[in-house]
mmCIF file of C-alpha atoms in Angstrom:
data_model
loop_
_atom_site.group_PDB
_atom_site.id
_atom_site.type_symbol
_atom_site.label_atom_id
_atom_site.label_comp_id
_atom_site.label_asym_id
_atom_site.label_seq_id
_atom_site.Cartn_x
_atom_site.Cartn_y
_atom_site.Cartn_z
ATOM 1 C CA UNK X 78 18.439 16.057 25.480
ATOM 2 C CA UNK X 79 14.886 16.590 24.284
ATOM 3 C CA UNK X 80 13.217 20.011 24.647
ATOM 4 C CA UNK X 81 10.720 18.801 27.273
ATOM 5 C CA UNK X 82 13.550 17.249 29.321
ATOM 6 C CA UNK X 83 15.508 20.510 29.163
ATOM 7 C CA UNK X 84 12.519 22.456 30.466
ATOM 8 C CA UNK X 85 11.860 19.940 33.226
ATOM 9 C CA UNK X 86 15.476 20.389 34.334
ATOM 10 C CA UNK X 87 15.234 24.193 34.004
ATOM 11 C CA UNK X 88 12.073 24.362 36.144
ATOM 12 C CA UNK X 89 13.707 22.155 38.796
ATOM 13 C CA UNK X 90 16.780 24.430 38.782
ATOM 14 C CA UNK X 91 14.453 27.433 39.235
ATOM 15 C CA UNK X 92 13.123 25.821 42.413
ATOM 16 C CA UNK X 93 9.695 24.570 41.365
ATOM 17 C CA UNK X 94 8.665 21.854 43.843
ATOM 18 C CA UNK X 95 6.619 19.872 41.322
ATOM 19 C CA UNK X 96 7.614 19.454 37.661
ATOM 20 C CA UNK X 97 5.836 17.141 35.227
ATOM 21 C CA UNK X 98 4.613 16.698 31.656
ATOM 22 C CA UNK X 99 0.885 16.901 30.877
ATOM 23 C CA UNK X 100 -1.326 16.695 27.805
ATOM 24 C CA UNK X 101 -4.946 17.349 26.912
ATOM 25 C CA UNK X 102 -7.115 16.704 23.855
ATOM 26 C CA UNK X 103 -8.392 19.494 21.591
ATOM 27 C CA UNK X 104 -11.054 21.723 23.122
ATOM 28 C CA UNK X 105 -10.401 20.785 26.779
ATOM 29 C CA UNK X 106 -11.825 23.591 28.919
ATOM 30 C CA UNK X 107 -10.345 24.778 32.192
ATOM 31 C CA UNK X 108 -12.932 26.820 34.092
ATOM 32 C CA UNK X 109 -11.862 30.005 35.850
ATOM 33 C CA UNK X 110 -9.487 29.389 38.742
ATOM 34 C CA UNK X 111 -6.308 30.773 40.325
ATOM 35 C CA UNK X 112 -3.158 29.179 41.712
ATOM 36 C CA UNK X 113 -1.660 29.660 45.189
ATOM 37 C CA UNK X 114 1.848 29.969 43.719
ATOM 38 C CA UNK X 115 3.349 30.754 40.331
ATOM 39 C CA UNK X 116 2.729 28.080 37.698
ATOM 40 C CA UNK X 117 5.118 28.024 34.743
ATOM 41 C CA UNK X 118 4.245 26.250 31.526
ATOM 42 C CA UNK X 119 6.384 25.310 28.564
ATOM 43 C CA UNK X 120 4.167 24.255 25.656
ATOM 44 C CA UNK X 121 6.095 21.656 23.635
ATOM 45 C CA UNK X 122 3.272 20.780 21.198
ATOM 46 C CA UNK X 123 -0.021 22.395 20.200
ATOM 47 C CA UNK X 124 -1.542 25.443 21.846
ATOM 48 C CA UNK X 125 -3.824 26.816 24.534
ATOM 49 C CA UNK X 126 -5.692 30.106 24.869
ATOM 50 C CA UNK X 127 -5.911 31.705 28.297
ATOM 51 C CA UNK X 128 -8.553 34.240 29.283
ATOM 52 C CA UNK X 129 -7.554 36.688 31.993
ATOM 53 C CA UNK X 130 -10.802 38.555 32.770
ATOM 54 C CA UNK X 131 -11.537 39.117 29.077
ATOM 55 C CA UNK X 132 -7.935 39.533 27.934
ATOM 56 C CA UNK X 133 -7.056 36.527 25.772
ATOM 57 C CA UNK X 134 -3.538 35.187 25.338
ATOM 58 C CA UNK X 135 -2.790 32.314 22.947
ATOM 59 C CA UNK X 136 0.332 30.325 23.747
ATOM 60 C CA UNK X 137 1.648 28.236 20.833
ATOM 61 C CA UNK X 138 4.507 25.713 20.953
ATOM 62 C CA UNK X 139 7.368 26.130 21.553
ATOM 63 C CA UNK X 140 6.793 28.814 24.165
ATOM 64 C CA UNK X 141 7.054 29.347 27.905
ATOM 65 C CA UNK X 142 4.301 31.126 29.800
ATOM 66 C CA UNK X 143 4.213 32.022 33.498
ATOM 67 C CA UNK X 144 0.956 32.457 35.423
ATOM 68 C CA UNK X 145 1.435 34.603 38.537
ATOM 69 C CA UNK X 146 -0.024 33.457 41.861
ATOM 70 C CA UNK X 147 -3.601 34.513 42.637
ATOM 71 C CA UNK X 148 -4.370 35.504 39.016
ATOM 72 C CA UNK X 149 -7.867 34.326 37.973
ATOM 73 C CA UNK X 150 -7.959 32.753 34.508
ATOM 74 C CA UNK X 151 -9.685 30.178 32.362
ATOM 75 C CA UNK X 152 -8.317 28.361 29.316
ATOM 76 C CA UNK X 153 -9.235 26.319 26.251
ATOM 77 C CA UNK X 154 -6.828 23.872 24.599
ATOM 78 C CA UNK X 155 -6.313 24.478 20.857
ATOM 79 C CA UNK X 156 -7.521 22.417 17.905
ATOM 80 C CA UNK X 157 -4.453 20.139 17.918
ATOM 81 C CA UNK X 158 -4.471 19.478 21.667
ATOM 82 C CA UNK X 159 -1.357 20.302 23.668
ATOM 83 C CA UNK X 160 1.594 18.809 25.514
ATOM 84 C CA UNK X 161 3.103 20.942 28.247
ATOM 85 C CA UNK X 162 5.817 20.841 30.897
ATOM 86 C CA UNK X 163 4.399 22.241 34.145
ATOM 87 C CA UNK X 164 6.348 23.769 37.013
ATOM 88 C CA UNK X 165 4.454 24.441 40.251
ATOM 89 C CA UNK X 166 5.693 26.519 43.212
ATOM 90 C CA UNK X 167 3.033 24.764 45.327
ATOM 91 C CA UNK X 168 2.699 20.994 44.749
ATOM 92 C CA UNK X 169 -0.712 20.029 43.308
ATOM 93 C CA UNK X 170 -1.555 23.649 42.456
ATOM 94 C CA UNK X 171 -2.439 23.298 38.771
#
Protein backbone atom coordinates (compact mmCIF):
# COMPACT_ATOMS: atom_id res chain seq x y z
CA UNK A 1 0.00 0.00 0.00
CA UNK A 2 1.32 3.40 -1.02
CA UNK A 3 2.01 6.08 1.62
CA UNK A 4 -0.85 8.33 0.45
CA UNK A 5 -3.28 5.38 0.55
CA UNK A 6 -2.17 4.53 4.09
CA UNK A 7 -2.81 8.10 5.23
CA UNK A 8 -6.20 8.22 3.52
CA UNK A 9 -7.14 5.06 5.43
CA UNK A 10 -5.68 6.44 8.69
CA UNK A 11 -7.66 9.69 8.40
CA UNK A 12 -10.86 7.74 7.69
CA UNK A 13 -10.18 5.54 10.75
CA UNK A 14 -9.70 8.72 12.82
CA UNK A 15 -13.21 9.80 11.83
CA UNK A 16 -12.56 12.54 9.28
CA UNK A 17 -15.74 12.92 7.19
CA UNK A 18 -13.91 13.98 4.02
CA UNK A 19 -10.55 12.54 2.94
CA UNK A 20 -8.91 13.25 -0.41
CA UNK A 21 -5.63 13.90 -2.22
CA UNK A 22 -4.81 17.40 -3.47
CA UNK A 23 -1.92 19.11 -5.25
CA UNK A 24 -0.86 22.64 -6.09
CA UNK A 25 1.88 24.18 -8.24
CA UNK A 26 4.88 26.02 -6.78
CA UNK A 27 4.10 29.39 -5.21
CA UNK A 28 0.33 28.85 -4.82
CA UNK A 29 -0.87 31.29 -2.15
CA UNK A 30 -3.65 30.60 0.32
CA UNK A 31 -4.83 33.87 1.85
CA UNK A 32 -5.56 34.03 5.57
CA UNK A 33 -8.52 31.89 6.61
CA UNK A 34 -9.63 29.48 9.34
CA UNK A 35 -11.45 26.15 9.32
CA UNK A 36 -14.63 25.25 11.23
CA UNK A 37 -13.15 21.88 12.24
CA UNK A 38 -9.70 20.36 12.49
CA UNK A 39 -7.98 19.84 9.13
CA UNK A 40 -5.19 17.26 9.03
CA UNK A 41 -2.65 17.20 6.24
CA UNK A 42 -0.11 14.59 5.27
CA UNK A 43 2.36 16.05 2.77
CA UNK A 44 3.50 13.22 0.49
CA UNK A 45 5.58 15.36 -1.91
CA UNK A 46 7.03 18.87 -1.81
CA UNK A 47 6.38 21.43 0.90
CA UNK A 48 4.24 24.28 2.15
CA UNK A 49 4.91 27.11 4.60
CA UNK A 50 2.12 28.16 6.93
CA UNK A 51 1.95 31.55 8.63
CA UNK A 52 0.09 31.65 11.93
CA UNK A 53 -0.07 35.38 12.76
CA UNK A 54 3.62 35.86 11.99
CA UNK A 55 4.82 32.47 13.23
CA UNK A 56 5.98 30.49 10.20
CA UNK A 57 5.97 26.70 10.02
CA UNK A 58 7.39 24.86 7.00
CA UNK A 59 6.02 21.37 6.45
CA UNK A 60 8.17 19.18 4.18
CA UNK A 61 7.28 15.70 2.87
CA UNK A 62 6.82 13.19 4.36
CA UNK A 63 5.13 14.84 7.32
CA UNK A 64 1.72 15.14 8.94
CA UNK A 65 0.46 18.49 10.18
CA UNK A 66 -2.80 19.23 11.99
CA UNK A 67 -4.49 22.64 11.86
CA UNK A 68 -6.82 23.18 14.83
CA UNK A 69 -10.33 24.54 14.25
CA UNK A 70 -10.74 28.33 14.25
CA UNK A 71 -6.98 28.99 13.88
CA UNK A 72 -6.32 31.82 11.37
CA UNK A 73 -3.48 31.06 8.95
CA UNK A 74 -2.20 31.67 5.46
CA UNK A 75 0.16 29.50 3.41
CA UNK A 76 2.48 29.42 0.41
CA UNK A 77 3.31 26.21 -1.47
CA UNK A 78 7.06 25.53 -1.81
CA UNK A 79 9.27 25.73 -4.90
CA UNK A 80 8.56 22.12 -5.94
CA UNK A 81 4.78 22.32 -5.49
CA UNK A 82 3.10 19.84 -3.16
CA UNK A 83 0.88 16.78 -3.03
CA UNK A 84 -1.10 16.29 0.16
CA UNK A 85 -3.67 13.97 1.70
CA UNK A 86 -6.34 16.08 3.41
CA UNK A 87 -8.63 15.01 6.24
CA UNK A 88 -11.51 17.34 7.13
CA UNK A 89 -13.72 17.12 10.25
CA UNK A 90 -16.25 19.30 8.38
CA UNK A 91 -16.83 18.39 4.71
CA UNK A 92 -15.72 21.16 2.32
CA UNK A 93 -13.82 23.00 5.07
CA UNK A 94 -10.41 23.34 3.43
